Coordinates of N, CA and C in Angstrom, one line a residue:
M1 N -2.1 -71.9 -61.2 CA -3.2 -72.5 -60.4 C -2.7 -72.5 -58.9
I2 N -3.6 -72.1 -58.0 CA -3.2 -72.0 -56.6 C -3.0 -73.4 -56.0
K3 N -1.9 -73.6 -55.4 CA -1.6 -74.9 -54.8 C -1.9 -74.9 -53.3
Q4 N -1.7 -73.7 -52.7 CA -2.0 -73.6 -51.2 C -2.7 -72.3 -51.0
L5 N -3.7 -72.3 -50.2 CA -4.5 -71.1 -49.9 C -4.6 -70.9 -48.4
I6 N -4.2 -69.8 -47.9 CA -4.3 -69.4 -46.5 C -5.4 -68.3 -46.5
I7 N -6.4 -68.5 -45.6 CA -7.5 -67.5 -45.4 C -7.4 -67.0 -44.0
N8 N -6.8 -65.9 -43.8 CA -6.4 -65.4 -42.4 C -7.4 -64.3 -42.0
A9 N -7.9 -64.4 -40.7 CA -8.7 -63.4 -40.1 C -7.9 -62.5 -39.3
D10 N -7.8 -61.3 -39.6 CA -7.1 -60.3 -38.8 C -7.9 -59.8 -37.6
D11 N -7.2 -59.2 -36.6 CA -7.9 -58.5 -35.5 C -8.4 -59.4 -34.4
Y12 N -7.9 -60.7 -34.3 CA -8.3 -61.5 -33.2 C -8.0 -60.8 -31.8
G13 N -9.0 -60.7 -31.0 CA -8.8 -60.1 -29.7 C -9.2 -58.6 -29.6
M14 N -9.6 -58.0 -30.8 CA -10.0 -56.6 -30.8 C -11.1 -56.4 -29.8
C15 N -12.1 -57.2 -29.8 CA -13.2 -57.1 -28.8 C -13.9 -58.4 -28.9
E16 N -14.9 -58.7 -28.0 CA -15.6 -60.0 -27.9 C -16.3 -60.3 -29.2
S17 N -17.0 -59.3 -29.8 CA -17.8 -59.6 -31.0 C -16.9 -60.1 -32.1
V18 N -15.7 -59.4 -32.3 CA -14.8 -59.8 -33.3 C -14.2 -61.2 -33.1
T19 N -13.8 -61.4 -31.8 CA -13.2 -62.7 -31.5 C -14.2 -63.8 -31.7
Q20 N -15.4 -63.7 -31.3 CA -16.4 -64.7 -31.5 C -16.7 -64.9 -32.9
G21 N -16.7 -63.9 -33.7 CA -17.0 -64.0 -35.1 C -15.8 -64.8 -35.8
I22 N -14.6 -64.5 -35.4 CA -13.5 -65.2 -36.0 C -13.5 -66.7 -35.6
L23 N -13.8 -67.0 -34.4 CA -14.0 -68.4 -33.9 C -15.0 -69.1 -34.7
K24 N -16.1 -68.4 -35.0 CA -17.2 -69.0 -35.9 C -16.7 -69.3 -37.2
G25 N -15.9 -68.4 -37.8 CA -15.4 -68.6 -39.2 C -14.3 -69.7 -39.2
L26 N -13.6 -69.9 -38.1 CA -12.6 -71.0 -38.1 C -13.3 -72.3 -37.9
H27 N -14.3 -72.4 -37.0 CA -14.9 -73.7 -36.7 C -16.0 -74.1 -37.8
D28 N -16.7 -73.1 -38.3 CA -17.8 -73.5 -39.2 C -17.6 -73.0 -40.6
G29 N -16.6 -72.2 -40.9 CA -16.3 -71.7 -42.2 C -15.0 -72.3 -42.8
V30 N -14.4 -71.5 -43.6 CA -13.2 -72.0 -44.3 C -11.9 -71.2 -43.9
L31 N -12.0 -70.4 -42.9 CA -10.9 -69.7 -42.4 C -9.8 -70.7 -41.9
T32 N -8.6 -70.4 -42.2 CA -7.5 -71.4 -41.8 C -6.7 -70.8 -40.6
S33 N -6.7 -69.5 -40.4 CA -5.8 -69.0 -39.4 C -6.3 -67.6 -39.0
T34 N -5.7 -67.1 -37.9 CA -6.0 -65.7 -37.4 C -4.7 -65.1 -36.8
T35 N -4.7 -63.8 -36.8 CA -3.6 -63.1 -36.2 C -4.1 -62.2 -35.0
A36 N -3.4 -62.2 -33.9 CA -3.9 -61.7 -32.7 C -3.3 -60.4 -32.3
F37 N -4.1 -59.5 -31.7 CA -3.6 -58.3 -31.0 C -3.0 -58.6 -29.7
M38 N -1.7 -58.6 -29.6 CA -1.1 -59.0 -28.3 C -1.2 -57.9 -27.2
N39 N -1.6 -56.7 -27.6 CA -1.9 -55.6 -26.6 C -3.3 -55.6 -26.1
S40 N -4.1 -56.5 -26.6 CA -5.5 -56.6 -26.1 C -5.6 -57.0 -24.6
P41 N -6.4 -56.3 -23.8 CA -6.5 -56.7 -22.4 C -7.0 -58.1 -22.1
T42 N -7.7 -58.7 -23.1 CA -8.3 -60.0 -22.9 C -7.5 -61.1 -23.7
I43 N -6.3 -60.8 -24.2 CA -5.7 -61.7 -25.2 C -5.3 -63.0 -24.5
A44 N -4.9 -63.0 -23.3 CA -4.6 -64.3 -22.6 C -5.7 -65.3 -22.7
Q45 N -6.9 -64.9 -22.3 CA -8.1 -65.8 -22.4 C -8.4 -66.1 -23.8
N46 N -8.3 -65.1 -24.7 CA -8.6 -65.4 -26.2 C -7.7 -66.4 -26.7
L47 N -6.4 -66.4 -26.4 CA -5.5 -67.4 -26.9 C -5.8 -68.8 -26.4
I48 N -6.3 -68.9 -25.2 CA -6.6 -70.2 -24.6 C -7.7 -70.9 -25.4
L49 N -8.6 -70.1 -26.0 CA -9.7 -70.7 -26.8 C -9.2 -71.4 -28.0
L50 N -8.0 -71.1 -28.5 CA -7.4 -71.8 -29.6 C -6.3 -72.7 -29.3
K51 N -6.1 -73.0 -28.0 CA -4.9 -73.8 -27.5 C -4.9 -75.2 -28.1
H52 N -6.0 -75.9 -28.2 CA -5.9 -77.3 -28.6 C -6.6 -77.4 -30.0
T53 N -6.3 -76.5 -30.9 CA -6.8 -76.5 -32.2 C -5.6 -76.6 -33.2
S54 N -5.9 -76.8 -34.5 CA -4.9 -76.9 -35.5 C -4.9 -75.7 -36.4
Y55 N -5.6 -74.7 -36.0 CA -5.7 -73.4 -36.8 C -4.3 -72.7 -36.7
G56 N -4.0 -72.0 -37.8 CA -2.8 -71.1 -37.7 C -3.0 -70.0 -36.7
L57 N -2.0 -69.6 -36.0 CA -2.2 -68.5 -35.0 C -0.9 -67.7 -35.0
G58 N -1.1 -66.4 -35.4 CA 0.0 -65.5 -35.5 C -0.2 -64.2 -34.8
V59 N 0.7 -63.3 -35.0 CA 0.7 -62.0 -34.3 C 0.4 -60.9 -35.2
H60 N -0.7 -60.1 -34.9 CA -1.1 -59.0 -35.7 C -0.3 -57.8 -35.1
L61 N 0.9 -57.6 -35.6 CA 1.7 -56.5 -35.1 C 1.0 -55.2 -35.2
N62 N 1.0 -54.4 -34.1 CA 0.1 -53.3 -34.0 C 0.9 -52.1 -33.5
V63 N 0.5 -50.9 -34.0 CA 1.1 -49.7 -33.5 C 0.0 -48.5 -33.7
T64 N -1.2 -48.9 -33.9 CA -2.3 -47.9 -34.1 C -3.6 -48.2 -33.4
F65 N -3.6 -49.2 -32.5 CA -4.9 -49.6 -31.8 C -4.6 -50.0 -30.4
G66 N -5.3 -49.3 -29.4 CA -5.1 -49.7 -28.0 C -3.9 -49.1 -27.4
K67 N -3.4 -49.8 -26.3 CA -2.3 -49.3 -25.5 C -1.0 -50.1 -25.9
P68 N 0.1 -49.5 -26.0 CA 1.4 -50.2 -26.4 C 1.9 -51.0 -25.2
L69 N 2.8 -51.9 -25.5 CA 3.5 -52.6 -24.5 C 4.8 -52.0 -24.0
T70 N 5.3 -51.0 -24.8 CA 6.5 -50.3 -24.5 C 6.2 -48.8 -24.4
K71 N 7.2 -48.0 -24.3 CA 7.1 -46.5 -24.1 C 7.6 -45.7 -25.2
G72 N 7.5 -46.2 -26.4 CA 8.0 -45.4 -27.6 C 7.3 -44.1 -27.7
H73 N 8.0 -43.0 -27.7 CA 7.4 -41.7 -27.7 C 6.8 -41.4 -29.1
S74 N 7.3 -42.0 -30.1 CA 6.9 -41.6 -31.5 C 5.5 -42.1 -31.9
F75 N 5.0 -43.0 -31.1 CA 3.7 -43.6 -31.5 C 2.6 -43.5 -30.4
I76 N 2.9 -42.8 -29.3 CA 2.0 -42.7 -28.1 C 1.4 -41.3 -28.1
N77 N 0.1 -41.2 -27.8 CA -0.6 -39.9 -27.7 C -0.5 -39.5 -26.2
N78 N -1.2 -38.3 -25.9 CA -1.1 -37.8 -24.5 C -1.8 -38.7 -23.5
E79 N -2.7 -39.5 -23.9 CA -3.4 -40.4 -23.0 C -2.7 -41.8 -22.8
G80 N -1.6 -42.0 -23.5 CA -0.9 -43.2 -23.3 C -1.3 -44.3 -24.3
F81 N -2.2 -44.0 -25.2 CA -2.6 -44.9 -26.2 C -1.8 -44.8 -27.5
F82 N -1.9 -45.8 -28.4 CA -1.3 -45.6 -29.7 C -2.0 -44.5 -30.5
K83 N -1.2 -43.7 -31.2 CA -1.8 -42.8 -32.1 C -2.6 -43.5 -33.2
K84 N -3.7 -43.0 -33.6 CA -4.4 -43.5 -34.8 C -3.8 -43.0 -36.1
P85 N -4.0 -43.7 -37.2 CA -3.4 -43.2 -38.4 C -3.7 -41.7 -38.7
K86 N -4.9 -41.3 -38.4 CA -5.3 -39.9 -38.7 C -4.6 -38.9 -37.9
D87 N -4.0 -39.3 -36.7 CA -3.3 -38.4 -35.8 C -1.9 -38.0 -36.4
Y88 N -1.4 -38.7 -37.3 CA -0.1 -38.4 -37.9 C -0.1 -37.4 -39.0
G89 N -1.2 -37.0 -39.5 CA -1.3 -36.1 -40.6 C -1.0 -36.8 -41.9
E90 N -0.3 -36.1 -42.8 CA -0.1 -36.7 -44.1 C 0.7 -37.9 -44.2
K91 N 1.6 -38.1 -43.3 CA 2.5 -39.3 -43.3 C 2.7 -39.9 -41.9
I92 N 2.6 -41.2 -41.8 CA 2.9 -41.8 -40.5 C 4.4 -42.0 -40.4
I93 N 4.9 -41.2 -39.4 CA 6.4 -41.2 -39.1 C 6.6 -41.8 -37.7
I94 N 7.3 -42.9 -37.6 CA 7.5 -43.6 -36.3 C 9.0 -43.9 -36.3
D95 N 9.6 -43.7 -35.1 CA 11.0 -44.1 -34.9 C 11.2 -45.6 -35.1
A96 N 12.1 -45.9 -36.0 CA 12.2 -47.4 -36.4 C 12.7 -48.2 -35.2
E97 N 13.5 -47.7 -34.4 CA 14.0 -48.5 -33.2 C 12.9 -48.7 -32.2
E98 N 12.1 -47.7 -32.0 CA 10.9 -47.8 -31.1 C 9.9 -48.8 -31.7
L99 N 9.7 -48.7 -33.0 CA 8.8 -49.6 -33.6 C 9.2 -51.1 -33.4
K100 N 10.5 -51.3 -33.7 CA 11.0 -52.7 -33.6 C 10.9 -53.2 -32.2
A101 N 11.2 -52.3 -31.2 CA 11.1 -52.7 -29.8 C 9.6 -53.1 -29.4
E102 N 8.7 -52.3 -29.9 CA 7.3 -52.6 -29.6 C 6.8 -53.9 -30.2
W103 N 7.1 -54.0 -31.5 CA 6.7 -55.2 -32.2 C 7.4 -56.5 -31.6
Q104 N 8.6 -56.3 -31.2 CA 9.3 -57.5 -30.6 C 8.7 -57.8 -29.3
A105 N 8.3 -56.8 -28.5 CA 7.6 -57.1 -27.3 C 6.3 -57.8 -27.5
Q106 N 5.6 -57.5 -28.6 CA 4.3 -58.2 -28.9 C 4.6 -59.7 -29.3
I107 N 5.6 -59.9 -30.0 CA 6.0 -61.3 -30.4 C 6.4 -62.1 -29.1
E108 N 7.2 -61.4 -28.3 CA 7.7 -62.1 -27.0 C 6.5 -62.4 -26.1
K109 N 5.5 -61.5 -26.0 CA 4.3 -61.8 -25.2 C 3.6 -63.0 -25.7
F110 N 3.5 -63.1 -27.0 CA 2.8 -64.3 -27.6 C 3.6 -65.5 -27.2
I111 N 4.9 -65.5 -27.3 CA 5.7 -66.7 -26.9 C 5.5 -67.0 -25.4
A112 N 5.5 -66.0 -24.6 CA 5.3 -66.2 -23.1 C 4.0 -66.8 -22.8
L113 N 2.9 -66.4 -23.5 CA 1.6 -66.9 -23.2 C 1.3 -68.3 -23.8
T114 N 1.9 -68.6 -25.0 CA 1.6 -69.8 -25.7 C 2.7 -70.9 -25.6
H115 N 3.9 -70.4 -25.2 CA 5.1 -71.3 -25.1 C 5.5 -71.9 -26.4
H116 N 5.2 -71.1 -27.5 CA 5.7 -71.5 -28.8 C 5.7 -70.2 -29.7
L117 N 6.4 -70.3 -30.8 CA 6.5 -69.2 -31.7 C 5.1 -69.0 -32.4
P118 N 4.8 -67.8 -32.9 CA 3.6 -67.6 -33.7 C 3.9 -68.3 -35.1
D119 N 2.8 -68.7 -35.7 CA 2.9 -69.3 -37.0 C 3.3 -68.3 -38.1
H120 N 3.0 -67.0 -37.9 CA 3.3 -66.0 -38.9 C 3.1 -64.6 -38.3
I121 N 3.5 -63.6 -39.0 CA 3.2 -62.2 -38.6 C 2.7 -61.4 -39.7
D122 N 1.8 -60.4 -39.4 CA 1.3 -59.4 -40.3 C 1.2 -58.2 -39.5
S123 N 0.5 -57.2 -40.0 CA 0.3 -55.9 -39.2 C -1.0 -55.3 -39.4
H124 N -1.4 -54.6 -38.3 CA -2.7 -53.8 -38.4 C -2.4 -52.5 -39.2
H125 N -3.4 -52.2 -40.1 CA -3.4 -51.1 -41.0 C -2.2 -51.2 -41.9
N126 N -1.6 -52.4 -42.1 CA -0.5 -52.6 -43.0 C 0.7 -51.7 -42.8
I127 N 0.9 -51.4 -41.5 CA 2.1 -50.5 -41.2 C 3.4 -51.2 -41.7
H128 N 3.4 -52.5 -41.8 CA 4.6 -53.2 -42.2 C 5.0 -52.8 -43.6
L129 N 4.1 -52.3 -44.4 CA 4.4 -51.8 -45.8 C 5.1 -50.5 -45.7
L130 N 4.9 -49.7 -44.7 CA 5.6 -48.5 -44.5 C 7.0 -48.6 -43.9
Y131 N 7.2 -49.7 -43.1 CA 8.5 -50.0 -42.5 C 8.9 -51.4 -42.7
P132 N 9.1 -51.7 -44.0 CA 9.5 -53.1 -44.4 C 10.8 -53.6 -43.8
E133 N 11.7 -52.7 -43.5 CA 13.0 -53.1 -43.0 C 12.8 -53.6 -41.5
V134 N 12.0 -53.0 -40.8 CA 11.7 -53.5 -39.4 C 11.0 -54.8 -39.5
F135 N 10.0 -54.9 -40.3 CA 9.2 -56.1 -40.4 C 10.0 -57.3 -40.9
D136 N 10.8 -57.0 -41.9 CA 11.7 -58.1 -42.4 C 12.7 -58.5 -41.4
A137 N 13.3 -57.6 -40.6 CA 14.3 -57.9 -39.6 C 13.7 -58.9 -38.6
L138 N 12.4 -58.6 -38.1 CA 11.8 -59.4 -37.1 C 11.4 -60.8 -37.7
A139 N 11.0 -60.8 -39.0 CA 10.7 -62.1 -39.6 C 11.9 -63.0 -39.7
K140 N 13.1 -62.4 -40.0 CA 14.3 -63.1 -40.0 C 14.8 -63.5 -38.6
Q141 N 14.6 -62.6 -37.7 CA 15.1 -62.9 -36.3 C 14.4 -64.1 -35.7
Y142 N 13.1 -64.2 -36.0 CA 12.3 -65.3 -35.4 C 12.0 -66.4 -36.4
H143 N 12.5 -66.3 -37.6 CA 12.3 -67.3 -38.7 C 10.8 -67.5 -38.9
L144 N 10.1 -66.4 -39.2 CA 8.6 -66.5 -39.3 C 8.2 -66.2 -40.7
P145 N 7.2 -66.9 -41.2 CA 6.5 -66.4 -42.5 C 5.9 -65.0 -42.2
A146 N 6.0 -64.2 -43.3 CA 5.5 -62.8 -43.1 C 4.7 -62.4 -44.3
R147 N 3.6 -61.7 -44.0 CA 2.7 -61.2 -45.1 C 3.5 -60.3 -46.1
S148 N 3.2 -60.6 -47.3 CA 3.8 -59.8 -48.4 C 5.3 -60.0 -48.7
I149 N 5.9 -60.8 -47.8 CA 7.3 -61.1 -48.0 C 7.4 -62.6 -48.4
T150 N 6.8 -63.5 -47.6 CA 6.9 -64.9 -47.8 C 5.9 -65.3 -48.9
Y151 N 4.8 -64.6 -49.1 CA 3.8 -65.0 -50.0 C 3.0 -63.8 -50.4
P152 N 2.3 -63.7 -51.5 CA 1.4 -62.6 -51.9 C 0.1 -62.7 -51.0
C153 N -0.5 -61.5 -50.9 CA -1.7 -61.4 -50.1 C -2.7 -60.5 -50.8
V154 N -4.0 -61.0 -50.7 CA -5.1 -60.2 -51.3 C -6.0 -59.7 -50.1
H155 N -6.3 -58.5 -50.1 CA -7.2 -57.9 -49.1 C -8.6 -58.1 -49.5
F156 N -9.3 -59.0 -48.8 CA -10.7 -59.4 -49.1 C -11.6 -58.5 -48.3
T157 N -12.5 -57.7 -49.0 CA -13.4 -56.8 -48.3 C -14.8 -57.2 -48.6
A158 N -15.8 -56.6 -47.9 CA -17.2 -57.0 -47.9 C -17.7 -56.9 -49.4
D159 N -17.2 -55.9 -50.1 CA -17.7 -55.7 -51.5 C -17.3 -56.8 -52.4
K160 N -16.3 -57.6 -52.0 CA -15.8 -58.8 -52.8 C -16.5 -60.1 -52.4
A161 N -17.4 -60.0 -51.4 CA -18.0 -61.2 -50.9 C -19.1 -61.8 -51.8
Q162 N -18.7 -62.1 -53.0 CA -19.6 -62.7 -54.0 C -18.8 -63.9 -54.6
L163 N -19.5 -65.0 -54.9 CA -18.8 -66.2 -55.4 C -18.0 -65.9 -56.7
D164 N -18.6 -65.2 -57.6 CA -17.9 -65.0 -58.9 C -16.6 -64.2 -58.7
T165 N -16.7 -63.2 -57.8 CA -15.5 -62.4 -57.5 C -14.4 -63.2 -56.8
F166 N -14.9 -64.1 -55.9 CA -13.9 -64.9 -55.2 C -13.2 -65.9 -56.2
R167 N -14.0 -66.4 -57.1 CA -13.4 -67.3 -58.1 C -12.4 -66.6 -59.0
Q168 N -12.7 -65.3 -59.3 CA -11.7 -64.5 -60.1 C -10.4 -64.4 -59.4
I169 N -10.5 -64.1 -58.1 CA -9.3 -64.0 -57.3 C -8.5 -65.3 -57.3
L170 N -9.2 -66.4 -57.1 CA -8.5 -67.7 -57.1 C -7.8 -68.0 -58.4
N171 N -8.4 -67.6 -59.5 CA -7.9 -67.9 -60.8 C -6.8 -66.9 -61.3
S172 N -6.5 -65.9 -60.4 CA -5.5 -64.9 -60.8 C -4.2 -65.1 -60.2
Y173 N -4.0 -66.2 -59.4 CA -2.8 -66.5 -58.7 C -2.3 -67.9 -58.9
D174 N -1.0 -68.1 -58.8 CA -0.4 -69.4 -58.8 C 0.3 -69.6 -57.5
G175 N 0.6 -70.9 -57.2 CA 1.4 -71.2 -56.0 C 0.6 -71.0 -54.7
T176 N 1.2 -70.2 -53.8 CA 0.6 -70.0 -52.4 C 0.1 -68.6 -52.4
L177 N -1.1 -68.4 -51.8 CA -1.8 -67.1 -51.7 C -2.4 -67.0 -50.3
E178 N -2.2 -65.8 -49.7 CA -3.0 -65.5 -48.5 C -4.1 -64.6 -48.8
I179 N -5.3 -64.8 -48.3 CA -6.4 -63.9 -48.4 C -6.6 -63.3 -47.0
M180 N -6.5 -62.0 -46.9 CA -6.6 -61.3 -45.6 C -8.1 -60.9 -45.5
T181 N -8.8 -61.2 -44.4 CA -10.1 -60.9 -44.2 C -10.4 -60.4 -42.8
H182 N -11.5 -59.7 -42.6 CA -11.9 -59.1 -41.3 C -13.3 -59.6 -40.8
P183 N -13.5 -60.8 -40.6 CA -14.8 -61.3 -40.2 C -15.1 -61.0 -38.7
G184 N -16.3 -60.9 -38.3 CA -16.7 -60.7 -37.0 C -18.2 -60.4 -36.8
Y185 N -18.7 -60.3 -35.6 CA -20.0 -59.9 -35.3 C -20.0 -58.4 -35.0
C186 N -21.0 -57.7 -35.3 CA -21.0 -56.2 -35.1 C -21.9 -55.9 -33.9
D187 N -21.4 -55.2 -33.0 CA -22.1 -54.7 -31.8 C -21.7 -53.2 -31.5
E188 N -22.3 -52.6 -30.5 CA -22.0 -51.2 -30.2 C -20.5 -51.1 -29.8
T189 N -20.0 -52.0 -29.1 CA -18.6 -51.9 -28.7 C -17.7 -51.8 -29.9
L190 N -17.9 -52.7 -30.9 CA -17.1 -52.7 -32.1 C -17.3 -51.3 -32.9
K191 N -18.5 -50.8 -32.9 CA -18.7 -49.5 -33.6 C -17.9 -48.4 -32.9
Q192 N -17.7 -48.5 -31.6 CA -16.9 -47.5 -30.9 C -15.4 -47.6 -31.2
L193 N -15.0 -48.9 -31.6 CA -13.6 -49.1 -31.8 C -13.1 -49.0 -33.2
S194 N -14.0 -49.3 -34.1 CA -13.5 -49.5 -35.5 C -14.6 -48.9 -36.5
S195 N -14.1 -48.3 -37.5 CA -15.0 -47.8 -38.6 C -15.4 -49.0 -39.5
L196 N -14.6 -50.1 -39.4 CA -15.0 -51.3 -40.1 C -15.8 -52.2 -39.2
N197 N -17.1 -52.2 -39.3 CA -17.9 -52.9 -38.3 C -19.0 -53.8 -39.0
Q198 N -20.0 -53.2 -39.5 CA -21.1 -54.0 -40.1 C -20.6 -54.9 -41.3
E199 N -19.6 -54.4 -42.0 CA -19.0 -55.2 -43.1 C -18.4 -56.5 -42.6
R200 N -18.0 -56.6 -41.3 CA -17.4 -57.8 -40.8 C -18.4 -59.0 -40.8
E201 N -19.7 -58.6 -40.6 CA -20.7 -59.7 -40.6 C -20.9 -60.2 -42.0
T202 N -20.8 -59.3 -43.0 CA -20.9 -59.7 -44.4 C -19.8 -60.7 -44.8
E203 N -18.5 -60.4 -44.4 CA -17.4 -61.3 -44.6 C -17.6 -62.6 -43.9
L204 N -18.0 -62.6 -42.7 CA -18.2 -63.8 -41.9 C -19.2 -64.7 -42.6
A205 N -20.3 -64.2 -42.9 CA -21.4 -65.0 -43.6 C -20.8 -65.6 -44.9
F206 N -20.0 -64.9 -45.6 CA -19.5 -65.4 -46.9 C -18.6 -66.6 -46.6
W207 N -17.7 -66.5 -45.7 CA -16.8 -67.6 -45.4 C -17.5 -68.9 -44.9
C208 N -18.7 -68.7 -44.4 CA -19.4 -69.9 -43.9 C -20.4 -70.5 -44.9
Q209 N -20.5 -69.9 -46.1 CA -21.4 -70.4 -47.1 C -21.0 -71.8 -47.6
R210 N -22.0 -72.6 -47.9 CA -21.7 -73.9 -48.4 C -21.1 -73.8 -49.8
E211 N -21.5 -72.8 -50.6 CA -21.0 -72.6 -52.0 C -19.5 -72.3 -52.0
V212 N -19.1 -71.6 -51.0 CA -17.7 -71.2 -50.8 C -16.9 -72.5 -50.5
K213 N -17.4 -73.3 -49.6 CA -16.7 -74.5 -49.3 C -16.6 -75.4 -50.5
E214 N -17.7 -75.4 -51.4 CA -17.6 -76.2 -52.6 C -16.6 -75.7 -53.6
A215 N -16.5 -74.4 -53.6 CA -15.5 -73.8 -54.6 C -14.1 -74.1 -54.2
L216 N -13.9 -74.4 -52.9 CA -12.5 -74.7 -52.4 C -12.2 -76.2 -52.3
K217 N -13.1 -77.0 -52.8 CA -13.0 -78.5 -52.6 C -11.7 -79.0 -53.0
Y218 N -11.2 -78.5 -54.2 CA -10.0 -79.1 -54.7 C -8.7 -78.2 -54.5
I219 N -8.8 -77.3 -53.6 CA -7.7 -76.4 -53.3 C -7.2 -76.8 -51.9
N220 N -5.9 -76.8 -51.7 CA -5.3 -77.2 -50.4 C -5.4 -76.0 -49.5
L221 N -6.3 -76.0 -48.5 CA -6.4 -75.0 -47.5 C -5.3 -75.3 -46.5
T222 N -4.5 -74.3 -46.2 CA -3.3 -74.5 -45.3 C -3.2 -73.4 -44.3
T223 N -2.3 -73.7 -43.3 CA -1.9 -72.6 -42.4 C -0.6 -72.1 -42.9
F224 N 0.4 -72.1 -42.1 CA 1.7 -71.5 -42.5 C 2.9 -72.5 -42.3

C-alpha cells in the first residue's frame, strides 16, 4: 500500500501556458510539487510565484531544451541552443564532465534565486537515465532526493487520465511513489516548443477532478 504519494509536474517555466497550467494544478488540483527549467528566460519571475507556498519545488535538469548556462560543446548546436534528442542520431552522446558542469550550474542558479536548495531533482527527457553516474553524483553532492534513485517513478500520460487506470497505478506500489506528469494549457507558443501540447490540458483537467481528490482522500500526499 502506498504510504506517501508525490505528484510532480515537470517543465515549470517552459512557457507561460505551461507555467499557468501547473500553478492551476497546484492550487486547485492534487499536484504536490513541480520541477523548474533553470535556463528559462522567465524563470526568476516564475519562481517568485511559488515563493510563499508549501509546494515542493525542484530543478528539472535539462540538456535538450532552450539555451544552456555553460559552453559545453557536446550538447550545443550551431545556433548556441541545446541539441534536441533527434539531433544526436541513434544515441545521445554527451561529454560527462560538460553535462555535470551544466547541471551543476542549473542547481546553483536555483540556489542563487531562491536562497535555498531545491527539494529534489529530475531531468527533461529522462536524460538522467542515460547518465546515472552524473545524476547520482549531483544528488549526493547536494544531498537531494532524486527521481528513480530515491523513490520509484511512474510516467503519467494523457492516455492514463482515467480514474480506473489511476487506481490501478496506486494499487501496484508500496511505500513512496512519485507520479511524473506534464499538465499545462495549450497555446500556439507551446505548439512551437513541444510536441507534447494538447495532451497537457487533458492531464491538467484530470488532476483537478473531484473524483481524483476523493480517490486520494486516505493517501498521504507529500512533497520531498
